[in-house]
Short mmCIF file of C-alpha atoms in Angstrom, two decimals:
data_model
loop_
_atom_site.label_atom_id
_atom_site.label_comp_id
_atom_site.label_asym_id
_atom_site.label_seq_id
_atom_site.Cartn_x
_atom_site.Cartn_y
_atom_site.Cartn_z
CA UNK A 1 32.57 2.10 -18.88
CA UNK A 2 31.32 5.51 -18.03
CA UNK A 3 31.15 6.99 -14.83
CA UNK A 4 27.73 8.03 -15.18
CA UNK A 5 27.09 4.27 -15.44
CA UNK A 6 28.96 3.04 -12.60
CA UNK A 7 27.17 5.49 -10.75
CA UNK A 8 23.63 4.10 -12.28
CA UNK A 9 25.12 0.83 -11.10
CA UNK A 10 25.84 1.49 -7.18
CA UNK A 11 22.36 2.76 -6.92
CA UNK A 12 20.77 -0.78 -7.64
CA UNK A 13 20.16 -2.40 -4.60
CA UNK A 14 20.94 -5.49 -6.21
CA UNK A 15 24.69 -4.40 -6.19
CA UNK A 16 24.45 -2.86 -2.28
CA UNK A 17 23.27 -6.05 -1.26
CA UNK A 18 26.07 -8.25 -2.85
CA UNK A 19 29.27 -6.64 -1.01
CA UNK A 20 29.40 -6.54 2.75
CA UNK A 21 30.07 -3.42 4.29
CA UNK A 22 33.99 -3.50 4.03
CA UNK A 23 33.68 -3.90 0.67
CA UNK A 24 31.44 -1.33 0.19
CA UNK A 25 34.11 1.37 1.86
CA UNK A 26 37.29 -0.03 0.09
CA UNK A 27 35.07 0.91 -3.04
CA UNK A 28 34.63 4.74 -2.16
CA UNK A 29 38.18 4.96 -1.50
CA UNK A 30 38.23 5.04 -5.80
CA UNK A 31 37.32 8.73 -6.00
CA UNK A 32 34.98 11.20 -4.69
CA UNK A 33 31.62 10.32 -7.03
CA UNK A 34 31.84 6.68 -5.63
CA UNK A 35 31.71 7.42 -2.04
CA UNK A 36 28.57 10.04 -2.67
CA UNK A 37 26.93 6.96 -4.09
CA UNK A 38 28.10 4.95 -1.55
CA UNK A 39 27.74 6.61 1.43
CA UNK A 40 24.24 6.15 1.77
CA UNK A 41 24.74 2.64 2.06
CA UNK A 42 27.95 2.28 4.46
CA UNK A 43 26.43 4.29 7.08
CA UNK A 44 22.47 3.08 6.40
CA UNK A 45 23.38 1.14 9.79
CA UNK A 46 24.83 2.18 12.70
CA UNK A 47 27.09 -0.62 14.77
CA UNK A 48 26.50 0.57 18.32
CA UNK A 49 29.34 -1.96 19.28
CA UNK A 50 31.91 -0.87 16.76
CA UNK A 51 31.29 3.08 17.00
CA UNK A 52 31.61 2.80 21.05
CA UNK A 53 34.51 0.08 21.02
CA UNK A 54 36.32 2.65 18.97
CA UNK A 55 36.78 5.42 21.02
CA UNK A 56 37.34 6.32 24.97
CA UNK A 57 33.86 5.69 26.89
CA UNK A 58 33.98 4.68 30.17
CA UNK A 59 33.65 1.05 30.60
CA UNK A 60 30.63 -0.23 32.88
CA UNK A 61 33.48 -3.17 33.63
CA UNK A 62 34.66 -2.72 37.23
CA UNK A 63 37.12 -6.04 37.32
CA UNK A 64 37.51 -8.59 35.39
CA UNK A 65 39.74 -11.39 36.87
CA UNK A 66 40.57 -15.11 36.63
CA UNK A 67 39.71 -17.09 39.43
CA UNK A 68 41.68 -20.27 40.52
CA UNK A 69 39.48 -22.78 38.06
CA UNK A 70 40.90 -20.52 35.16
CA UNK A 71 37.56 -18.90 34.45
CA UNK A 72 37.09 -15.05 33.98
CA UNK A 73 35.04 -13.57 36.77
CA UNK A 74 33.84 -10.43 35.48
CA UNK A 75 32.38 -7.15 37.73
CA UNK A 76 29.89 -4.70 35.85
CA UNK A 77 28.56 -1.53 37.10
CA UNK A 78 24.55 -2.68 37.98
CA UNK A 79 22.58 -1.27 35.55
CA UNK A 80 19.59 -0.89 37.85
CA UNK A 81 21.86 1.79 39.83
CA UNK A 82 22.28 5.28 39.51
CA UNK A 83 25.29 6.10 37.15
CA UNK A 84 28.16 7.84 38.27
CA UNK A 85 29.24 10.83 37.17
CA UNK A 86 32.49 9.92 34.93
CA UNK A 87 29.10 7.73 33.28
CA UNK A 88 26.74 10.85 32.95
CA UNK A 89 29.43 13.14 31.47
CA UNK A 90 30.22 10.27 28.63
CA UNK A 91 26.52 10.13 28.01
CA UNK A 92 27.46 13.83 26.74
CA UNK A 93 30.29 13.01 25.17
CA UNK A 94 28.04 10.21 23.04
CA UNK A 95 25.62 12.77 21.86
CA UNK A 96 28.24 15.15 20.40
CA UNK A 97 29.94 12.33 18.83
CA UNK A 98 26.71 11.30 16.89
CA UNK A 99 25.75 14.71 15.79
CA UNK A 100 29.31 14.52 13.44
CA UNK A 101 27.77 11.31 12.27
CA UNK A 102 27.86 11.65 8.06
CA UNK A 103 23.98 10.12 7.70
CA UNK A 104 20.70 9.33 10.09
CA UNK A 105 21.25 5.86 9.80
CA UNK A 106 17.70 3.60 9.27
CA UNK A 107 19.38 0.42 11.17
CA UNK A 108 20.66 0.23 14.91
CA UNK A 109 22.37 -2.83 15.29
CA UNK A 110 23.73 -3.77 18.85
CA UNK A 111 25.61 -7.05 19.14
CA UNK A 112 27.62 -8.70 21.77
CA UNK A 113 26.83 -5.34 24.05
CA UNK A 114 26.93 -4.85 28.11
CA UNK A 115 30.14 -2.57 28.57
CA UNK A 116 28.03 0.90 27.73
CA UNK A 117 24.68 0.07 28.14
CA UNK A 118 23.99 3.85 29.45
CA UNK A 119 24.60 5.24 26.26
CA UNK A 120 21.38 3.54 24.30
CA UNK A 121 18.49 5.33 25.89
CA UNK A 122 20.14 8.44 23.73
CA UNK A 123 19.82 6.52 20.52
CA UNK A 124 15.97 7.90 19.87
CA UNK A 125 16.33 11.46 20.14
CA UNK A 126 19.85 10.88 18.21
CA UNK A 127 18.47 8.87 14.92
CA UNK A 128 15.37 10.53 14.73
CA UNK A 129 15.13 7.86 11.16
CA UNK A 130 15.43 4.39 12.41
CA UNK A 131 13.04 2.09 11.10
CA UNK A 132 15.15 -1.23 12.20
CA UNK A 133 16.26 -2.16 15.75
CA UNK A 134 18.30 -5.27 15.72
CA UNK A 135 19.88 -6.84 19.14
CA UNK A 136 21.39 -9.65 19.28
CA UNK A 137 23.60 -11.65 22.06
CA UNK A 138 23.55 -8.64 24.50
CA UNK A 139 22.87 -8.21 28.04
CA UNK A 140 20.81 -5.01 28.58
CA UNK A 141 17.60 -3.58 30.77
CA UNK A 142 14.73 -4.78 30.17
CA UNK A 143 13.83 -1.49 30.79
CA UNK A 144 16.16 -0.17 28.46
CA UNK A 145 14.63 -2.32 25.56
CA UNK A 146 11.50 -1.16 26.48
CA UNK A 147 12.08 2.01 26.10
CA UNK A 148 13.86 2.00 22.55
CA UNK A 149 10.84 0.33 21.57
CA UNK A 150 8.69 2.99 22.70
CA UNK A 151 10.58 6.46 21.85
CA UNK A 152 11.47 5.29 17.95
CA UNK A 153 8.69 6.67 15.98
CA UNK A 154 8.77 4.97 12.74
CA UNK A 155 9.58 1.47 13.89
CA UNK A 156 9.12 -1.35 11.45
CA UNK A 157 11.48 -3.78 11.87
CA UNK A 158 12.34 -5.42 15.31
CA UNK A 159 15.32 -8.25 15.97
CA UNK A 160 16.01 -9.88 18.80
CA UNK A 161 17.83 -13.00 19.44
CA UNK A 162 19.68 -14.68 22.28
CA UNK A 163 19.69 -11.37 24.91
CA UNK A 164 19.44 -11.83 28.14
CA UNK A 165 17.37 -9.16 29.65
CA UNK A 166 18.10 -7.57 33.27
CA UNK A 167 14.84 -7.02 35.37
CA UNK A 168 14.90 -5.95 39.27
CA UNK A 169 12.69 -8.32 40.80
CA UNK A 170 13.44 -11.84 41.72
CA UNK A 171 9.40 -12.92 42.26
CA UNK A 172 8.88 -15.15 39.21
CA UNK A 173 5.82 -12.86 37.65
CA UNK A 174 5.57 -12.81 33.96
CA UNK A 175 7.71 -9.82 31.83
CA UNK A 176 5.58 -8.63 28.49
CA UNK A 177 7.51 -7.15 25.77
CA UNK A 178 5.46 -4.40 24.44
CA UNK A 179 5.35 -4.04 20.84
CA UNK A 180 4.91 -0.65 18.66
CA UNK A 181 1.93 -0.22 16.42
CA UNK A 182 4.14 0.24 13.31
CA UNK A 183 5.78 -3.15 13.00
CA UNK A 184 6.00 -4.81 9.63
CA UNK A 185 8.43 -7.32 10.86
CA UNK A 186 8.99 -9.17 13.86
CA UNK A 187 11.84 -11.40 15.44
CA UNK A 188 12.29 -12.65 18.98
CA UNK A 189 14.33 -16.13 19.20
CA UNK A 190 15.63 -17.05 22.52
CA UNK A 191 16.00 -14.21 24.42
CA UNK A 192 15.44 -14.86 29.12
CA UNK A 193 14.96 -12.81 31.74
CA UNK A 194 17.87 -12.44 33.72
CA UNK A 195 16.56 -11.48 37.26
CA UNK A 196 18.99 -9.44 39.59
CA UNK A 197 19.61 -10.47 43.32
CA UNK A 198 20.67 -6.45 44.77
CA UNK A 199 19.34 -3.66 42.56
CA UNK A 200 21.15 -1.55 45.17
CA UNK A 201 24.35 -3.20 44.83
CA UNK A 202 26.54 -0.38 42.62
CA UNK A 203 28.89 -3.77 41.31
CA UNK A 204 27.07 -6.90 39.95
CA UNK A 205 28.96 -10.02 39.22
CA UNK A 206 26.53 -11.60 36.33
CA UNK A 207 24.84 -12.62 39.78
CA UNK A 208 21.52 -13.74 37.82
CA UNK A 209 18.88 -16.31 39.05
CA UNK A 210 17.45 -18.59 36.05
CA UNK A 211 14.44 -20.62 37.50
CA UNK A 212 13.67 -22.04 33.65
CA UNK A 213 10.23 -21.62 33.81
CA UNK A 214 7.96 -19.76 31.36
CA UNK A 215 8.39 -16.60 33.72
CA UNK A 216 11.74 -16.48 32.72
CA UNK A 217 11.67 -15.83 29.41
CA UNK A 218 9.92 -12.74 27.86
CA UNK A 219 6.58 -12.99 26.61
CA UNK A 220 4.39 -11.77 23.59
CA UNK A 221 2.36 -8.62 24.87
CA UNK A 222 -0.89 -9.75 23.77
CA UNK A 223 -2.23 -7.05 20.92
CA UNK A 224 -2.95 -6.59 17.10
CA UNK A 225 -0.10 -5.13 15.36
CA UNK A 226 -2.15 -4.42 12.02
CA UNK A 227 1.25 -3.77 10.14
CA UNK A 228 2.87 -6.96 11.22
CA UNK A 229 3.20 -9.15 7.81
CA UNK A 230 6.21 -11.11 8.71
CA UNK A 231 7.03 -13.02 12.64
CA UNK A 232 9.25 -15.49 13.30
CA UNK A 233 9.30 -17.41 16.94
CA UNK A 234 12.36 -19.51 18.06
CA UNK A 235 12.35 -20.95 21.80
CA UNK A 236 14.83 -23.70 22.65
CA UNK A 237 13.65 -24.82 26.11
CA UNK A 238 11.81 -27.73 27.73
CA UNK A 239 8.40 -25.96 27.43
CA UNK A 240 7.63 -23.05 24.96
CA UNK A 241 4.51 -21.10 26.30
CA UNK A 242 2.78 -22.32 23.73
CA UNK A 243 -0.61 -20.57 25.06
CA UNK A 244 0.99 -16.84 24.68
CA UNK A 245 2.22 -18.14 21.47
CA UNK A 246 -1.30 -18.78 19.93
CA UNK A 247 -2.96 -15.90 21.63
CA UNK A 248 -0.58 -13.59 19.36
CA UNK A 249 -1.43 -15.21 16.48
CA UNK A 250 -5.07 -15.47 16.73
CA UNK A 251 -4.42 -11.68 17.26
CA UNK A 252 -2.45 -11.29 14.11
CA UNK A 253 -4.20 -12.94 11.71
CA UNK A 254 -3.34 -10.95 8.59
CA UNK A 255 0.41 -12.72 9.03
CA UNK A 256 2.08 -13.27 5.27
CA UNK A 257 5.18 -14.95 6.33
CA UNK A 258 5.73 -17.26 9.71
CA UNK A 259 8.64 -19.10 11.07
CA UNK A 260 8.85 -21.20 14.08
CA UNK A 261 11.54 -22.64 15.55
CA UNK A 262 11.51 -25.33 18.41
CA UNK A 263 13.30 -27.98 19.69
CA UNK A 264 10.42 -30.81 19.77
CA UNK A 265 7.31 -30.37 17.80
CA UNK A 266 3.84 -30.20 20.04
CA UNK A 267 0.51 -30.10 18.00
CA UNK A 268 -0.17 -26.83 19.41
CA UNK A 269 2.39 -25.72 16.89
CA UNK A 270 -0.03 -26.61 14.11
CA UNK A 271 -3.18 -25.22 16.16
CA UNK A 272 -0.99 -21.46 16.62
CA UNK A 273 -0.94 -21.80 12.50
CA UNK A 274 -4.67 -22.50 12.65
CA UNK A 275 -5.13 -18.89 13.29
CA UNK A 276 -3.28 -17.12 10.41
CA UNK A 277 -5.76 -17.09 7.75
CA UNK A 278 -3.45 -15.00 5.31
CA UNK A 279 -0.70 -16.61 5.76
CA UNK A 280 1.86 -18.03 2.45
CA UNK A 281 5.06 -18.93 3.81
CA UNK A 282 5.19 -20.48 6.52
CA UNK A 283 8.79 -22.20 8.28
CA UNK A 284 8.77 -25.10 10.90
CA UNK A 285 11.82 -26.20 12.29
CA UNK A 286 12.26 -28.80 15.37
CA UNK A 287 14.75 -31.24 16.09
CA UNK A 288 13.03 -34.16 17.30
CA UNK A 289 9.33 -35.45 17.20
CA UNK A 290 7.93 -37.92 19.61
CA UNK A 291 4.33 -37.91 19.77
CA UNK A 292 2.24 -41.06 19.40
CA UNK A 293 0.14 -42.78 16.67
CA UNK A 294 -3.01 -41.49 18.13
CA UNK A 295 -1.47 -38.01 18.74
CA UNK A 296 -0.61 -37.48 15.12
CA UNK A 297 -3.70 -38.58 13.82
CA UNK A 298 -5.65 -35.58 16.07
CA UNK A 299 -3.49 -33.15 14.57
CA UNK A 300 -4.81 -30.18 12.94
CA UNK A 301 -5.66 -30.45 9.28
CA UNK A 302 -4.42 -27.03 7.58
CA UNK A 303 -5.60 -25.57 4.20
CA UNK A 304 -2.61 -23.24 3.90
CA UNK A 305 -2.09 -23.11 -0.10
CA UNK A 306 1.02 -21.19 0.49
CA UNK A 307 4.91 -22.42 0.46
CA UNK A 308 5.80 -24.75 3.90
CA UNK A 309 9.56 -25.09 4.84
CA UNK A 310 9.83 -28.26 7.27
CA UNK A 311 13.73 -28.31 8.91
CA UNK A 312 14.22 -31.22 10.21
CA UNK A 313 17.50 -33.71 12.12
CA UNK A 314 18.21 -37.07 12.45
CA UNK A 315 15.61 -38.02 15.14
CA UNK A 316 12.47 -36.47 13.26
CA UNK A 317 11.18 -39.91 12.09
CA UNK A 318 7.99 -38.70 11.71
CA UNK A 319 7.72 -35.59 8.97
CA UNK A 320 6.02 -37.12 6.78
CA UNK A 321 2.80 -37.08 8.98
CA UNK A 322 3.87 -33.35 10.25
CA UNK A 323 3.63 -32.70 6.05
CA UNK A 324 0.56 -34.72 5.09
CA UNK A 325 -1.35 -32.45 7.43
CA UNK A 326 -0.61 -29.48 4.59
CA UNK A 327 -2.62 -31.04 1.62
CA UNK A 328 -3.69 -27.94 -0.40
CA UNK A 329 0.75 -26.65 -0.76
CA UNK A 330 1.51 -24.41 -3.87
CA UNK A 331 5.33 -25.41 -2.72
CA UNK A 332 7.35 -27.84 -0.04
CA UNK A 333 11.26 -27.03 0.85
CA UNK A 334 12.55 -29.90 3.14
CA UNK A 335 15.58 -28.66 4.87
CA UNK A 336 17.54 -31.86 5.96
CA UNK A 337 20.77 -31.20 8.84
CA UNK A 338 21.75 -35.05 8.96
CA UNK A 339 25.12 -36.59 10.44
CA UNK A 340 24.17 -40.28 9.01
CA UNK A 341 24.10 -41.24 4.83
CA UNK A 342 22.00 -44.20 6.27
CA UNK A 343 19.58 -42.09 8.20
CA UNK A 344 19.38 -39.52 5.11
CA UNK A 345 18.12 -41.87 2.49
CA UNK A 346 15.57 -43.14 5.38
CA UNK A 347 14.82 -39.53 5.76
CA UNK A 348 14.46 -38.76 1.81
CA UNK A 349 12.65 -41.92 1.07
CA UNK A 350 9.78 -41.02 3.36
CA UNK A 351 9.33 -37.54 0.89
CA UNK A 352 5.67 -37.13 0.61
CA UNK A 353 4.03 -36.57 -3.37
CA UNK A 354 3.75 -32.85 -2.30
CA UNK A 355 3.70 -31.01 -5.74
CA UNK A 356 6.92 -28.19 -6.21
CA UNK A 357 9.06 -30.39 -4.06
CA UNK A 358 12.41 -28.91 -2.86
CA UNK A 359 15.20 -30.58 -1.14
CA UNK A 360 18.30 -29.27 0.69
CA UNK A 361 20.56 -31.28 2.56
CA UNK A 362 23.69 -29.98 5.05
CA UNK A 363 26.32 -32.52 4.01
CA UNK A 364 28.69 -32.98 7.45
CA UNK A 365 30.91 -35.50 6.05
CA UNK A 366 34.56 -35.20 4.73
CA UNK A 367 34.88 -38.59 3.31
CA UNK A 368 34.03 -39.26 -0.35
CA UNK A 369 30.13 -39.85 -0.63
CA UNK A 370 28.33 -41.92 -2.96
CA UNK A 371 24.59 -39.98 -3.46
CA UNK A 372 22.08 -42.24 -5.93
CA UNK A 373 18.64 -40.32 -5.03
CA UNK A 374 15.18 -42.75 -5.16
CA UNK A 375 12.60 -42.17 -7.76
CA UNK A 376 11.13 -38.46 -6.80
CA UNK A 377 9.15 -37.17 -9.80
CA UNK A 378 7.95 -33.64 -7.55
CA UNK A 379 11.74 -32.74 -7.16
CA UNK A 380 12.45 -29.81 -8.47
CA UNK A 381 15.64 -28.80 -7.28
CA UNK A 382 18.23 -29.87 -4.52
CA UNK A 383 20.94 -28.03 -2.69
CA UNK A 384 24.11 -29.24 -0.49
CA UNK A 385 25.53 -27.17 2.42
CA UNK A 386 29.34 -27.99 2.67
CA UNK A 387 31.24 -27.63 5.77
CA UNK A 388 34.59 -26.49 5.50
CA UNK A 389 36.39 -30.05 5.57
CA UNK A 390 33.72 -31.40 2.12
CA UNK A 391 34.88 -31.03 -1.39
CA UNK A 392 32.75 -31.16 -4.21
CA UNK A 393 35.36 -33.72 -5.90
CA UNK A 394 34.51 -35.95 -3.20
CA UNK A 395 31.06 -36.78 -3.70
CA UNK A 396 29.56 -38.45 -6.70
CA UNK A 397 25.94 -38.29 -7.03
CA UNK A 398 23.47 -39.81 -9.38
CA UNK A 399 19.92 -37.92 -9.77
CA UNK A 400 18.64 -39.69 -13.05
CA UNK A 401 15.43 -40.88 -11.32
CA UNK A 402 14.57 -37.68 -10.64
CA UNK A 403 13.27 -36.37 -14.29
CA UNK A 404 11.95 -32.87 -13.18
CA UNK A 405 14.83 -31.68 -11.23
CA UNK A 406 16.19 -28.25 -13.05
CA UNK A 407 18.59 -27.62 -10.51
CA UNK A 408 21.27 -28.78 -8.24
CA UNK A 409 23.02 -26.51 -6.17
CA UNK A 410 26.61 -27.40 -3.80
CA UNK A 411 26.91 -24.07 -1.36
CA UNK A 412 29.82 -23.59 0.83
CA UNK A 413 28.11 -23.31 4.50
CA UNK A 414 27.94 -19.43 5.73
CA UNK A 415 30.63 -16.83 5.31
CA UNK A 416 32.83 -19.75 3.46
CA UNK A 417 33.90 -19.19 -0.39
CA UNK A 418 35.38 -21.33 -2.98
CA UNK A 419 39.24 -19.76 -3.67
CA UNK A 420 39.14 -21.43 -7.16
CA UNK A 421 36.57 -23.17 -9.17
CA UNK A 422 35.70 -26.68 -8.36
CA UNK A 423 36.98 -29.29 -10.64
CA UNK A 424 34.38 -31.28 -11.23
CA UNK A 425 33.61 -34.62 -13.94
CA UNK A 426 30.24 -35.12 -14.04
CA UNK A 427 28.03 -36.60 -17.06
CA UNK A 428 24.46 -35.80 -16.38
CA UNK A 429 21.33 -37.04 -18.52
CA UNK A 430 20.30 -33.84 -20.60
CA UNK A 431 21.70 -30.78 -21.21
CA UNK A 432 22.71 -28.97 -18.01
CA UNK A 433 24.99 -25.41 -17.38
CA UNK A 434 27.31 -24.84 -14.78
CA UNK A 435 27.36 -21.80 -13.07
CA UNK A 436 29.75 -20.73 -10.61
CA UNK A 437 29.19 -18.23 -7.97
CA UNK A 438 31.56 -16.78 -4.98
CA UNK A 439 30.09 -19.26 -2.04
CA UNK A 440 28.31 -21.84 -4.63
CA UNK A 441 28.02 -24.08 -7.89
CA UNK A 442 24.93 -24.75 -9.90
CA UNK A 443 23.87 -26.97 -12.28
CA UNK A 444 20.83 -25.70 -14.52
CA UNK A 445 18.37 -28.06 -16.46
CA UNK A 446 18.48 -26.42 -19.66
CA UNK A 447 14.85 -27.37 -21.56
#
């Protein structure tokens, strides 16, 4: 092949997206025209953790010891005190670093970050092209956050999930995240306010007060983001505010896409959908349901004509009612995450007649499983999720009363691949391809 088309081919995004990062740079080590396409892509984000980690900034960690119980007790600089000056002259160090940076990356990514939480209020004026700000698993300033979100001026994409956010008051008032006017895209899941005892203590060992109530866990400033197509909401605690929840929908009504995550469902989940009148996708995942007879027959009736993913475990008995209460679906993806073959085929026989039906199943078993699925003419297709310990060889599955199924689908869960193809002996009804892929195998109805 030509060069000229290789290069026509690392310019399709469908190619960037295939290869992680590290793949990406082991290709422009080929020769000079690959890494100009390339480059673009390899440094499109910029990994606050890895580019700090890599070189000599001073450390806000103070001590870091192991106490008698064999636990690490670790001492950080307080981030609600004035820096030192070893601190401030890294902060200049940082900003000549960056300039030498190859590209103005589009994507900040901070993950797993608390050690040099002094250099991120230079980010803005830095990457003066950021569009996404993703944080994840990071203990920061609320402060800090707040500013980031403010000083970026062409903001559409915001991530953040299980942070724990520092704020210098221990009175249990309410902390609003304030949103910019550009976002397309929105993400909060999990994140808590944790409050600090001494802002004028100069060392702070994680010394954090969690009071789990609403007040402890950042809430949805309350305002029309005109831009915002896509949000999704995931709170794992006793009692979502379910009241700031609905408020920022009935905002937002012009919502495409909406996922909420929770771990017991509450009608007022269905009433916060009531409000997103352009809504098409729509995600609801819980763990558990336990309302009553009468409560699920006062639940909201919703004429969403769009595509409704329900996840649901092995104690939501109920889904079928959750379901039933979408009568007007264009499509209905039941995610299943089920320990028990028993409680599986209790779950799958309780599949409403919801037309485009979808079905996909996280297999936890290692044993050899015997799969005969009930009569479901809306099934369309099914996937398995297998763990690392399940073999494809192990499970023999029978879907012959299931005449409109095209395709069946056995993924290896996340970030696992098959080293070889699968061996496997299967006679299905029809004519059917196999297909393999890197992390998968599918079967295709061919008509």
């Amino acid at each position: 092949m030509k060069d000229a088309d290789w290069i026509l081919i690392f310019k399709l995004k469908e190619f960037i997206d295939y290869f992680s990062i590290n793949d990406l740079i082991q290709l422009s080590l080929i020769c000079k025209k690959f890494r100009n396409c390339l480059s673009s892509a390899i440094f499109s984000t910029f990994n606050f953790n890895n580019f700090t980690n890599m070189r000599s900034y001073k450390t806000c960690v103070i001590s870091d010891i192991e106490n008698r119980y064999g636990s690490r007790v670790i001492h950080l600089h307080n981030a609600h005190s004035p820096l030192n000056s070893e601190m401030i002259d890294n902060i200049g160090k940082f900003n000549l670093d960056i300039k030498l940076y190859p590209i103005q990356s589009k994507k900040l990514e901070i993950c797993y970050a608390e050690h040099y939480f002094y250099l991120l209020q230079a980010i803005p004026s830095l990457f003066t092209r950021l569009t996404t700000v993703a944080i994840s698993n990071s203990k920061i300033k609320f402060e800090t956050l707040q500013y980031l979100l403010d000083s970026i001026a062409c903001l559409d994409n915001v991530e953040l999930s299980n942070n724990k956010l520092t704020h210098n008051s221990l009175r249990s008032t309410a902390v609003y995240i304030k949103w910019p006017n550009s976002l397309k895209s929105l993400k909060i899941c999990s994140n808590m306010i944790s409050r600090i005892e001494d802002v004028n203590n100069s060392i702070s060992p994680l010394t954090t007060i969690f009071r789990l109530t609403p007040t402890d866990y950042p809430l949805l400033y309350l305002k029309c983001l005109s831009k915002l197509k896509y949000f999704e909401y995931k709170h794992i605690c006793l009692q979502p505010e379910y009241k700031n929840l609905c408020e920022f929908l009935k905002l937002n009504p012009q919502i495409t896409s909406l996922k909420m995550t929770v771990t017991a469902f509450h009608p007022k989940l269905l009433t916060a959908v009531e409000h997103v009148n352009s809504l098409y996708n729509l995600h609801l995942s819980y763990e558990r349901d336990q309302m009553s007879e009468v409560e699920y027959s006062h639940l909201s009736t919703l004429n969403t004509s769009g595509f409704v993913t329900i996840t649901i475990h092995d104690f939501c008995k109920n889904y079928d009612k959750i379901i039933k209460k979408f009568p007007s679906l264009a499509g209905l993806l039941v995610e299943m995450d089920c320990s028990s073959i028993e409680k599986l085929f209790t779950l799958i026989k309780k599949l409403p007649s919801a037309n485009n039906l979808h079905l996909k199943i996280n297999l936890e078993h290692s044993n050899a499983l015997k799969l005969t699925f009930p009569k479901l003419n809306n099934l369309n297709s099914l996937e398995f999720i297998l763990n690392s310990t399940t073999s494809i060889k192990n499970i023999s599955w029978n879907v012959d009363s299931c005449p409109n199924l095209k395709l069946v689908k056995f993924s290896k869960a996340k970030d696992q691949f098959y080293t070889s193809r699968p061996k496997i002996n299967r006679k299905l009804t029809g004519c059917w391809k196999i297909i393999y892929f890197p992390n998968s195998v599918a079967y295709y109805k061919v008509i």
